[in-house]
XYZ file of C-alpha atoms in Angstrom:
717
model
C 12.502 -9.590 34.957
C 8.803 -9.962 35.224
C 8.470 -6.303 36.608
C 10.662 -4.848 33.309
C 8.173 -6.662 31.214
C 5.085 -5.076 32.577
C 6.299 -1.760 32.259
C 7.079 -1.882 28.414
C 3.709 -3.992 27.684
C 0.113 -3.928 28.660
C -0.754 -6.696 30.675
C -3.032 -9.726 29.835
C -4.950 -12.577 31.102
C -6.551 -15.619 29.888
C -9.663 -15.738 31.215
C -11.563 -19.520 31.421
C -8.562 -21.755 30.210
C -5.171 -22.800 30.886
C -2.338 -21.888 29.310
C -0.800 -25.231 27.481
C 2.701 -26.784 28.047
C 4.471 -25.862 25.649
C 6.025 -28.589 22.986
C 9.598 -28.246 23.344
C 12.190 -28.347 19.973
C 9.349 -30.644 18.100
C 7.053 -27.552 17.167
C 8.906 -25.677 13.854
C 6.801 -22.464 15.900
C 8.744 -20.942 18.429
C 6.412 -19.267 20.603
C 5.542 -20.472 24.135
C 3.568 -23.170 23.698
C 4.895 -24.387 20.379
C 1.386 -23.862 18.420
C 0.689 -21.205 15.687
C 0.653 -17.694 16.686
C -2.892 -16.521 17.197
C -4.388 -13.921 15.109
C -6.238 -11.385 16.285
C -8.895 -9.040 14.556
C -8.525 -5.818 16.044
C -11.720 -4.313 15.914
C -12.890 -6.938 13.412
C -11.691 -6.409 9.699
C -11.177 -2.566 10.962
C -8.779 -1.892 8.156
C -11.735 -2.032 5.547
C -14.786 -1.953 7.397
C -15.923 0.935 10.683
C -13.877 -0.225 13.569
C -16.397 -2.602 16.058
C -19.223 -2.642 13.485
C -21.446 -6.173 13.038
C -19.903 -5.934 9.420
C -16.463 -5.935 10.187
C -16.413 -8.786 12.820
C -18.026 -10.603 10.097
C -15.637 -10.521 7.825
C -13.031 -11.206 10.015
C -14.509 -14.605 11.003
C -15.325 -15.362 7.122
C -11.637 -14.786 5.709
C -9.610 -15.065 8.805
C -7.809 -18.427 10.455
C -11.152 -20.609 11.926
C -9.693 -19.351 15.294
C -9.155 -16.062 15.169
C -9.627 -13.762 18.541
C -12.267 -10.926 18.060
C -11.178 -7.899 19.582
C -13.234 -5.339 21.409
C -12.126 -1.682 22.930
C -14.099 -2.335 25.877
C -16.001 1.161 27.015
C -19.230 1.618 29.582
C -22.234 3.980 29.008
C -23.363 5.933 32.005
C -26.365 2.956 33.132
C -23.213 0.627 33.175
C -23.788 -1.722 29.452
C -20.128 -2.387 28.578
C -20.107 -1.251 24.272
C -16.967 -2.143 21.817
C -16.247 0.952 21.045
C -12.289 2.293 19.581
C -12.185 5.392 22.055
C -13.427 6.853 25.293
C -14.544 9.695 22.943
C -17.333 8.719 19.840
C -16.651 11.683 17.571
C -13.827 9.356 15.442
C -15.375 6.549 14.565
C -18.979 7.545 15.022
C -21.420 10.340 13.678
C -22.307 11.243 17.321
C -21.620 13.971 16.428
C -24.803 14.567 13.630
C -26.804 13.190 16.308
C -26.416 15.185 19.440
C -24.346 17.937 18.733
C -25.301 19.957 21.809
C -23.902 17.121 23.692
C -19.897 17.834 24.347
C -18.311 17.560 27.636
C -15.206 17.849 29.297
C -12.846 15.655 31.496
C -9.471 14.989 32.638
C -8.236 11.436 31.257
C -4.856 10.406 32.518
C -4.306 14.160 34.032
C -5.266 15.877 30.560
C -8.446 17.623 29.978
C -10.173 16.406 26.828
C -13.139 17.833 25.193
C -15.467 15.271 23.029
C -18.273 12.705 23.150
C -17.698 10.918 25.934
C -19.321 7.004 26.548
C -20.208 7.838 30.693
C -22.518 10.836 29.505
C -24.673 8.406 27.237
C -27.122 5.404 27.929
C -27.399 2.423 25.659
C -30.103 3.416 24.404
C -29.312 7.578 23.568
C -26.746 5.342 21.006
C -29.560 3.572 19.084
C -29.517 7.257 17.672
C -25.765 6.787 16.424
C -24.066 4.938 13.822
C -20.594 3.147 13.620
C -18.096 4.758 10.262
C -14.384 4.947 9.757
C -11.954 6.555 12.494
C -9.201 6.768 9.765
C -9.383 9.317 6.953
C -7.543 7.411 3.959
C -10.386 4.370 4.687
C -12.832 4.371 2.443
C -15.842 6.476 3.441
C -18.487 4.315 1.591
C -19.453 2.085 3.997
C -20.375 4.918 6.620
C -23.876 5.336 4.453
C -24.270 1.466 6.003
C -25.605 2.534 9.454
C -23.902 -0.132 11.586
C -24.872 -0.037 15.131
C -22.613 0.187 18.478
C -22.568 -4.029 19.316
C -22.500 -4.377 22.946
C -20.008 -7.339 24.436
C -23.308 -9.078 24.599
C -24.494 -8.807 20.820
C -21.297 -9.466 19.868
C -20.684 -12.796 21.407
C -24.410 -13.852 20.606
C -25.217 -12.888 16.682
C -21.205 -13.739 15.735
C -20.486 -16.531 18.034
C -16.767 -16.113 17.831
C -14.021 -19.043 18.349
C -12.338 -16.161 20.781
C -12.724 -13.152 22.165
C -10.811 -10.221 23.500
C -11.735 -7.469 25.733
C -8.924 -4.350 25.948
C -9.746 -1.684 28.781
C -8.300 1.032 28.207
C -9.386 3.370 30.842
C -10.799 1.260 33.888
C -9.203 4.395 36.179
C -11.641 7.001 34.435
C -14.515 4.660 34.619
C -14.323 4.180 38.379
C -13.413 8.396 38.702
C -17.054 8.610 37.564
C -18.657 5.526 39.717
C -18.787 3.057 36.790
C -16.902 -0.006 37.811
C -15.279 -2.543 34.797
C -15.130 -5.581 37.377
C -18.685 -5.499 37.646
C -19.187 -5.374 34.504
C -17.050 -8.066 33.610
C -17.973 -10.706 36.074
C -21.565 -10.248 35.105
C -20.893 -10.327 31.771
C -18.362 -13.793 32.089
C -21.882 -16.078 33.671
C -23.161 -15.548 29.675
C -20.545 -14.559 27.594
C -17.558 -16.181 27.092
C -14.338 -13.985 27.349
C -10.909 -15.462 26.478
C -8.251 -12.369 26.965
C -8.440 -8.933 28.701
C -5.764 -6.621 28.369
C -5.371 -3.496 30.066
C -2.153 -0.428 30.432
C -3.400 -0.690 34.608
C -2.312 -2.814 36.922
C -3.908 -1.819 39.356
C -7.175 -3.388 37.338
C -5.652 -6.373 37.269
C -5.098 -6.425 40.809
C -8.691 -6.121 41.101
C -10.148 -8.703 39.375
C -7.349 -11.161 40.910
C -5.645 -12.112 37.525
C -2.869 -13.491 36.436
C 0.182 -11.884 34.942
C 0.583 -14.718 32.108
C 0.572 -12.701 28.811
C 2.473 -9.013 27.618
C 0.554 -7.091 25.033
C 3.638 -4.698 23.132
C 3.522 -2.578 20.423
C 5.496 -3.718 17.270
C 8.644 -1.268 17.829
C 9.498 -3.532 21.379
C 9.979 -5.771 19.576
C 11.221 -4.642 15.950
C 12.174 -0.813 16.603
C 13.163 1.474 13.729
C 15.456 4.492 13.196
C 14.445 7.772 11.971
C 14.268 6.722 8.551
C 11.822 4.182 8.917
C 14.875 0.900 8.511
C 14.890 -1.235 10.838
C 17.346 -1.516 13.631
C 18.254 -5.177 15.295
C 15.465 -6.980 17.598
C 15.111 -6.712 21.212
C 15.470 -9.685 23.556
C 11.725 -9.077 24.959
C 10.473 -11.915 23.111
C 12.847 -14.288 24.206
C 13.173 -12.950 27.614
C 9.597 -13.453 28.119
C 9.680 -16.891 26.981
C 12.219 -17.294 29.526
C 10.365 -16.192 32.429
C 6.993 -17.949 30.913
C 5.169 -14.929 29.641
C 3.198 -15.042 26.237
C 4.096 -12.124 23.783
C 1.322 -10.740 21.460
C 2.084 -7.620 19.520
C -0.049 -5.001 18.486
C 0.331 -1.901 15.388
C -0.817 -4.506 12.664
C -2.119 -2.202 9.166
C -1.676 -2.555 6.109
C -2.278 0.935 5.270
C 0.193 2.772 7.020
C 3.900 3.117 6.891
C 5.937 -0.142 7.886
C 9.941 -0.026 8.147
C 11.557 0.338 3.934
C 12.615 -3.365 4.914
C 9.659 -4.611 3.863
C 8.913 -2.931 0.194
C 5.576 -1.959 1.655
C 4.903 -6.180 1.578
C 2.446 -6.299 4.376
C 3.685 -10.762 4.182
C 7.175 -9.406 4.680
C 6.342 -7.734 8.064
C 4.516 -10.473 9.242
C 6.938 -12.710 8.663
C 9.561 -10.813 10.614
C 7.872 -11.139 14.146
C 6.391 -14.967 13.511
C 9.198 -16.880 11.380
C 12.748 -14.617 11.761
C 14.661 -18.105 12.882
C 15.182 -16.506 16.507
C 11.942 -15.991 17.849
C 8.177 -16.220 16.906
C 5.902 -14.065 18.775
C 2.687 -15.617 19.867
C 0.111 -13.415 18.169
C -0.452 -10.570 16.118
C -3.038 -8.000 16.641
C -3.651 -6.828 13.073
C -6.318 -4.520 11.120
C -6.216 -6.607 8.271
C -6.663 -10.288 9.644
C -6.425 -11.801 6.429
C -2.867 -10.856 5.798
C -1.770 -12.217 9.008
C -3.771 -15.363 8.547
C -2.503 -15.944 5.363
C 1.077 -14.658 6.819
C 1.203 -18.114 9.487
C -0.407 -20.539 7.656
C 0.801 -20.291 3.500
C 3.876 -18.386 4.150
C 5.334 -19.366 7.111
C 8.137 -21.631 6.755
C 8.423 -21.532 3.155
C 12.059 -21.340 2.027
C 13.065 -19.516 -1.201
C 13.402 -23.161 -2.810
C 10.577 -24.551 -1.973
C 8.440 -26.404 -5.075
C 6.544 -23.591 -7.147
C 2.407 -24.338 -6.527
C 1.289 -22.376 -9.419
C 2.186 -21.532 -12.577
C 3.293 -18.051 -14.005
C 5.796 -15.767 -15.800
C 7.078 -13.425 -13.247
C 7.983 -10.411 -15.159
C 10.365 -7.695 -13.827
C 9.484 -3.713 -13.990
C 12.871 -2.229 -15.109
C 14.111 -4.984 -13.004
C 13.380 -4.341 -9.089
C 12.567 -1.052 -9.308
C 10.523 -0.957 -6.433
C 13.943 -1.160 -4.387
C 16.927 0.607 -6.341
C 16.696 3.029 -9.320
C 15.024 1.111 -12.043
C 17.017 -0.469 -14.971
C 20.730 -0.038 -12.807
C 22.965 -3.081 -12.333
C 21.516 -3.342 -9.358
C 17.751 -3.664 -10.183
C 18.409 -6.190 -12.224
C 20.856 -8.139 -9.914
C 17.977 -8.225 -7.050
C 15.236 -9.028 -9.321
C 16.890 -11.481 -10.115
C 18.608 -12.682 -7.162
C 14.444 -12.188 -5.663
C 13.183 -15.083 -8.533
C 12.067 -12.998 -11.574
C 11.547 -15.736 -14.544
C 12.140 -12.584 -16.985
C 14.116 -9.467 -16.311
C 13.301 -6.296 -18.857
C 15.314 -3.194 -20.425
C 12.884 -0.662 -21.854
C 15.670 0.554 -24.748
C 16.835 4.051 -25.023
C 19.229 5.195 -28.008
C 21.906 7.395 -26.940
C 23.117 10.429 -29.820
C 25.900 8.096 -30.929
C 23.474 4.901 -31.438
C 24.329 3.041 -28.194
C 21.482 0.942 -26.786
C 20.525 1.298 -22.903
C 18.423 0.670 -20.764
C 16.275 2.817 -19.184
C 12.408 3.163 -18.194
C 11.938 6.554 -20.218
C 13.577 8.121 -23.328
C 13.341 11.428 -21.121
C 16.037 11.049 -18.686
C 14.981 13.917 -16.331
C 12.099 11.108 -14.926
C 15.387 9.047 -14.440
C 18.157 10.209 -13.404
C 19.407 13.356 -11.413
C 20.486 15.550 -15.443
C 18.482 18.704 -14.210
C 21.176 18.908 -11.432
C 23.487 18.956 -14.051
C 25.273 21.375 -16.623
C 23.506 18.551 -19.160
C 20.288 20.262 -18.503
C 20.728 22.682 -21.418
C 20.108 19.791 -23.253
C 16.504 20.376 -22.750
C 14.813 20.027 -26.340
C 10.839 20.471 -26.917
C 9.726 17.059 -29.033
C 5.984 17.657 -29.379
C 5.813 13.798 -31.162
C 7.078 12.281 -27.902
C 5.360 15.129 -25.354
C 4.113 18.004 -24.818
C 6.433 19.277 -21.801
C 9.703 19.566 -22.621
C 12.451 17.213 -21.978
C 16.451 16.009 -21.646
C 15.838 12.880 -24.184
C 18.601 10.106 -24.355
C 19.188 11.040 -28.268
C 20.387 14.480 -27.031
C 23.366 13.137 -25.231
C 26.062 10.380 -25.913
C 26.875 7.060 -23.957
C 29.964 8.605 -22.125
C 27.906 11.462 -20.862
C 24.869 9.321 -19.932
C 26.950 6.606 -18.232
C 28.132 9.876 -16.291
C 24.535 10.208 -14.464
C 22.804 9.663 -11.418
C 20.040 7.428 -11.221
C 16.980 8.430 -9.454
C 14.206 6.020 -7.803
C 11.145 5.872 -9.267
C 8.472 7.510 -6.681
C 4.899 6.669 -8.129
C 3.196 8.122 -4.614
C 5.254 10.501 -3.416
C 2.220 12.769 -2.887
C 0.827 10.333 -0.301
C 4.255 10.589 1.172
C 4.869 7.405 0.273
C 8.995 6.621 -1.015
C 10.595 4.072 -1.980
C 13.777 2.751 -0.194
C 15.161 6.343 0.263
C 19.102 5.356 1.852
C 19.537 3.817 -2.188
C 17.672 6.153 -4.040
C 20.169 7.089 -6.097
C 22.283 3.842 -5.714
C 23.868 1.572 -8.942
C 24.253 2.117 -12.413
C 22.365 2.312 -15.606
C 23.318 0.087 -18.317
C 23.709 -0.830 -21.929
C 21.825 -3.171 -23.184
C 24.588 -5.330 -24.034
C 25.639 -5.332 -20.567
C 22.173 -6.499 -19.785
C 21.994 -9.248 -21.945
C 25.385 -10.556 -20.777
C 23.901 -10.289 -17.509
C 21.162 -12.054 -18.065
C 23.063 -14.888 -19.985
C 24.994 -15.776 -17.029
C 21.665 -15.806 -14.576
C 20.588 -19.729 -14.488
C 17.735 -18.897 -12.795
C 16.179 -16.271 -15.823
C 14.276 -18.608 -18.315
C 14.653 -15.119 -20.741
C 14.589 -11.387 -21.198
C 11.990 -8.544 -21.968
C 12.937 -5.763 -24.780
C 10.753 -3.411 -24.851
C 11.191 -0.960 -28.146
C 8.942 2.346 -28.285
C 9.174 5.406 -30.441
C 10.981 3.440 -33.375
C 8.992 5.421 -36.323
C 10.353 8.882 -34.658
C 13.611 7.545 -34.254
C 13.995 6.760 -37.344
C 12.479 9.892 -39.102
C 13.800 12.612 -36.843
C 17.334 11.465 -35.276
C 18.649 9.194 -37.555
C 18.927 6.339 -35.671
C 17.589 2.427 -35.914
C 16.390 0.900 -32.203
C 15.640 -2.203 -34.119
C 18.667 -3.326 -35.795
C 20.392 -1.923 -32.674
C 18.834 -4.167 -30.639
C 19.117 -7.248 -33.472
C 22.376 -6.718 -33.247
C 23.023 -6.159 -29.767
C 21.346 -9.695 -29.445
C 23.657 -11.291 -32.272
C 26.624 -9.749 -30.909
C 25.867 -11.150 -27.282
C 25.112 -14.658 -28.850
C 21.103 -14.582 -28.157
C 21.186 -16.143 -31.786
C 22.700 -19.527 -30.806
C 21.019 -19.404 -26.650
C 17.882 -21.685 -26.855
C 18.052 -21.247 -22.673
C 16.887 -18.394 -22.616
C 13.898 -16.878 -24.416
C 13.712 -13.348 -26.052
C 10.499 -11.373 -26.003
C 10.122 -7.816 -27.706
C 7.696 -5.877 -26.443
C 5.942 -3.257 -27.907
C 2.703 -0.983 -28.577
C 3.860 -0.364 -32.173
C 2.463 -3.555 -34.518
C 4.699 -1.886 -37.091
C 7.813 -2.594 -34.780
C 6.827 -6.167 -33.538
C 6.367 -6.597 -37.509
C 9.616 -5.374 -38.449
C 10.947 -7.358 -35.419
C 9.592 -10.336 -37.040
C 10.912 -10.070 -40.884
C 14.275 -10.633 -39.264
C 13.931 -12.404 -36.314
C 12.674 -15.262 -34.773
C 12.340 -14.044 -31.612
C 8.987 -13.982 -29.399
C 7.191 -10.846 -29.755
C 4.491 -9.556 -27.532
C 1.708 -6.588 -28.236
C 1.134 -4.025 -25.471
C -2.352 -2.869 -25.229
C -2.087 0.286 -22.988
C -5.731 1.181 -23.447
C -7.558 0.122 -20.269
C -10.520 -2.077 -22.349
C -13.459 -4.445 -22.074
C -13.532 -6.167 -24.585
C -11.911 -7.145 -27.919
C -13.238 -8.035 -31.334
C -11.938 -11.413 -33.038
C -10.977 -9.752 -36.150
C -8.400 -7.372 -33.877
C -7.122 -10.748 -31.855
C -6.748 -12.344 -35.753
C -4.500 -9.268 -36.641
C -2.755 -9.111 -33.068
C -1.716 -13.025 -34.142
C -0.168 -12.048 -37.118
C 2.707 -10.428 -35.749
C 2.721 -11.291 -32.111
C 2.586 -14.022 -29.855
C 1.331 -12.909 -26.147
C -0.474 -9.476 -25.441
C 0.317 -7.405 -22.038
C -2.730 -5.761 -21.148
C -3.037 -3.223 -18.078
C -4.828 -4.458 -14.642
C -8.128 -3.038 -15.376
C -8.393 -4.082 -18.612
C -9.159 -7.353 -16.038
C -11.124 -5.646 -13.249
C -11.976 -2.703 -14.176
C -12.740 -0.530 -11.350
C -14.653 3.060 -9.766
C -12.945 5.527 -7.000
C -11.119 2.596 -5.596
C -13.395 -0.642 -6.236
C -13.651 -3.165 -8.611
C -16.647 -2.807 -10.531
C -16.631 -6.745 -12.166
C -14.212 -8.442 -14.642
C -14.327 -8.733 -18.159
C -13.218 -11.688 -20.914
C -10.528 -10.000 -22.754
C -8.011 -12.654 -20.328
C -10.492 -15.424 -21.801
C -10.961 -14.277 -25.299
C -6.982 -13.997 -25.928
C -5.910 -17.314 -24.418
C -9.060 -19.148 -26.236
C -6.626 -17.715 -29.180
C -3.811 -18.944 -28.186
C -2.684 -16.059 -27.104
C -0.922 -15.867 -23.222
C -1.712 -12.977 -21.284
C 0.558 -10.991 -18.743
C -0.780 -7.661 -16.883
C 1.094 -5.249 -15.671
C 1.602 -3.336 -13.568
C 1.891 -4.761 -9.973
C 3.051 -2.757 -7.308
C 3.216 -3.236 -3.346
C 1.812 -0.038 -2.081
C -1.624 -0.053 -0.482
C -2.668 2.828 -2.997
C -1.657 1.522 -5.843
C -4.827 -1.237 -5.291
C -8.741 -0.732 -5.247
C -10.071 -1.820 -2.145
C -11.192 -4.973 -2.714
C -7.720 -6.796 -2.321
C -7.352 -5.695 1.284
C -4.132 -3.353 0.604
C -2.078 -6.349 0.284
C -0.363 -7.039 -2.879
C -0.558 -10.761 -1.626
C -4.361 -10.722 -2.843
C -4.162 -9.002 -5.645
C -1.877 -11.046 -7.271
C -3.320 -14.443 -6.367
C -7.144 -12.992 -7.700
C -5.294 -12.028 -11.264
C -3.088 -15.351 -11.201
C -5.873 -17.913 -9.543
C -9.011 -16.134 -10.098
C -8.351 -14.609 -13.854
C -5.899 -17.060 -14.986
C -3.145 -14.339 -16.306
C -0.061 -16.161 -17.596
C 2.214 -13.892 -15.924
C 2.867 -10.767 -13.705
C 5.012 -7.636 -14.760
C 6.021 -5.859 -11.495
C 8.127 -3.581 -9.848
C 8.606 -5.884 -6.701
C 9.070 -8.997 -8.366
C 10.108 -10.987 -4.539
C 6.507 -10.599 -4.017
C 4.958 -12.592 -6.898
C 7.625 -15.278 -6.939
C 7.282 -15.989 -3.192
C 3.472 -15.802 -3.691
C 3.004 -18.975 -5.726
C 5.854 -21.493 -3.425
C 2.768 -20.557 -1.039
C 2.046 -23.923 0.714
C -1.839 -22.631 0.513
C -1.858 -22.777 -3.140
C -1.422 -26.244 -2.916
C -3.853 -27.432 -0.116
C -6.837 -29.507 -1.410
C -9.377 -27.096 -0.005
C -8.243 -23.347 -0.380
C -8.063 -22.169 2.630
C -10.423 -18.262 3.102
C -7.693 -16.311 3.113
C -6.078 -17.555 -0.213
C -9.255 -17.257 -2.152
C -9.561 -14.653 -4.903
C -12.090 -11.929 -4.540
C -15.046 -11.919 -5.594
C -15.089 -8.947 -8.768
C -17.310 -6.382 -7.671
C -18.245 -8.401 -4.472
C -16.918 -5.255 -2.277
C -19.464 -3.299 -4.156
C -22.441 -5.029 -3.189
C -22.305 -4.558 0.599
C -22.202 -1.157 0.061
C -25.022 1.070 1.005
C -27.114 2.254 -2.418
C -26.855 5.568 -1.819
C -23.433 5.946 -1.140
C -22.157 3.800 -4.667
C -19.404 5.568 -6.676
C -21.404 7.117 -9.705
C -21.212 4.823 -12.562
C -18.495 5.371 -15.277
C -18.755 5.500 -18.884
C -17.543 2.561 -20.237
C -13.772 1.493 -21.310
C -13.429 1.124 -25.580
C -13.693 -1.837 -27.379
C -10.240 -2.799 -28.615
C -10.806 -3.049 -32.340
C -8.498 -4.437 -35.515
C -8.096 -0.460 -36.483
C -6.705 0.011 -32.906
C -4.026 -2.197 -34.008
C -3.331 -1.555 -37.625
C -0.878 1.013 -37.866
C 1.756 2.101 -40.753
C 4.892 0.809 -41.562
C 8.100 2.206 -40.409
C 9.851 5.117 -42.119
C 13.392 4.331 -43.441
C 16.201 6.154 -41.535
C 16.497 9.500 -42.269
C 20.715 10.346 -42.596
C 21.162 12.798 -39.341
C 22.413 16.222 -40.565
C 25.780 17.245 -39.034
C 26.186 19.395 -36.674
C 28.843 22.407 -35.982
C 28.644 21.875 -32.305
C 28.140 20.365 -29.696
C 24.232 18.523 -29.091
C 22.835 21.511 -27.040
C 25.311 24.483 -27.463
C 24.288 27.619 -28.908
C 25.469 28.352 -32.196
C 27.204 31.616 -32.896
C 24.388 34.812 -33.820
C 24.527 35.271 -37.524
C 24.671 38.938 -39.116
C 20.288 38.145 -39.450
C 20.374 37.227 -35.250
C 17.201 38.555 -33.689
C 16.817 41.329 -31.777
C 17.789 40.844 -28.144
C 13.637 40.972 -27.118
C 13.874 37.638 -29.237
C 16.923 36.022 -27.321
C 15.364 36.724 -24.099
C 12.065 34.899 -25.144
C 14.250 32.258 -26.159
C 16.281 31.681 -23.279
C 13.345 32.223 -21.065
C 11.907 29.244 -23.388
C 14.429 27.267 -22.751
C 15.046 28.277 -18.785
C 10.708 26.951 -18.881
C 11.387 23.530 -20.193
C 13.923 22.874 -17.731
C 12.381 24.155 -14.663
C 9.807 21.736 -14.283
C 12.011 19.104 -14.715
C 14.378 20.286 -12.071
C 11.775 20.766 -9.848
C 10.720 16.889 -10.551
C 14.854 16.209 -9.792
C 14.312 17.388 -6.031
C 11.138 15.350 -5.360
C 12.848 12.803 -6.072
C 15.128 13.901 -3.741
């Protein structure tokens, strides 16, 4: 058994500390010792700052569990100094190329000829001219100009005094070939430095230092493997087998800003929990570039059932259902949003040509379905009032025709090669407003529904469709006029739409401010209160940002709430590219900063599960908020950036005024002229038909309007 485990992982020993006996069944943790899993910060907080820099190590200690272990990839200089640096060659995470452009060399590394700037070619004094920079290009370059020095093991010990220090020795044999001894360095260093853990893939190295094999370090896939589509396969028995053999298992490879299994919906906390709190086993420690997320997962989110008490009160409002996991506005997206703990599910109402209101995130079916791959693509039209591009609009198809369409999942970050739940990218079916309301009415967990209405004026004036009347009639038909247990909220960006609803019903109205604003006038707030009982604003109207960094906090939320207007904020997504760097590539950190930091009344999210789980985490109920559950300081991260590396100042966002609120009343419904042909079917040419060249231009125009939608649909595949 031991031989098998050593082959599949990295050997690990603990120095100067005895292994703690297991606590047995009394512990809630299924680790070998019965204690909570350890959090190991790889190179410090290397997901944000340059790996192994002083700020990376400091920030890890400030934002993580108290006993966080600092990880140092140990390298040796040519004069035998031990430094913390992530690789044997130095060009990837330092500016050594600029400092010593002509000092490259070529060596055999594990039998492979490798060229680069090797640590063994530089003395510690030489490296005083070298600074640490980011090693992964997708991470921010703003900290590269901070002039971070390369640290020795002794520097880390004396300057930081960590609770735990882990030295990782990757290339002991290589150093030995060049007359440098890791064992000599460790023997000398251990006289002044407390080294808690040492790991290495080289078993012969441990024989040299007479280590005891009490632990193994393995990649994530050795515990929870993935298939070729990035979905989880059944877990291996490695952890259970190791524990039976008396071995602890530490797992590497955790980082919030890399692809993880689709099963986790881009939520890093879900991934951590699957390793430390899955009901079958718990690994004994996790090695992470983002130790704040690992810390919160272990201390705040573990051992928390779906029925755990809410520690903070705010509304979780879905955006097109759980549209991060299924195509938006489908039966599956709504069912999952309810299951995931949403308080309110939403329907963006669109109208079919035969007057049926239904749910779709866009009036252009080319953006939400595979219509461009069907014969119905010939219904494409140009509607300048809605878009400068052609589209296949809902009002060009009947409801029976729309029901035949295959929905398509939204992939807002496909340019980053990030795709949502590809196995279910076309799952589910579109639902009518009536079906949506009945689904919500029959749910015992939902507190209400939100119905969004846009393009009402155009539909009345140009298509003869009254979406306001259609919504009110459907609410009456489904019994909502007599229901007191379900709140109905009507949302629009158009004040005249909400005024129309307010005149005809007693439903709550919600005004949506699409623009990013820095402030709002008192007169505008008073105008809004005439027709709305709540307001939705975008995230950047709370925390403005510039080039990926939060620059501060507005008082928009405070001013609206002072006037008794609850504030809901959108749009929350799990993908790390949707968040400024300040939130550490973790949707939970972002939600926490808006809820406990800015005090918003609700979050509008495509991933309701993440928000619903967040408000149950036990750290929110603690007398003292731990650092890994504290909201971020708006603009605080920019203060760490060297002045010369700051992003350029941007023009301030506008102030929202009463002029932005006021709109003309909705026009009356215009009777739609009857047509002798099916919508989209060309009529017979008249005797005054244009010349063939004109017909060619018309056909070409139609093809050009359909082509972008066809390409977009292919990208959804």
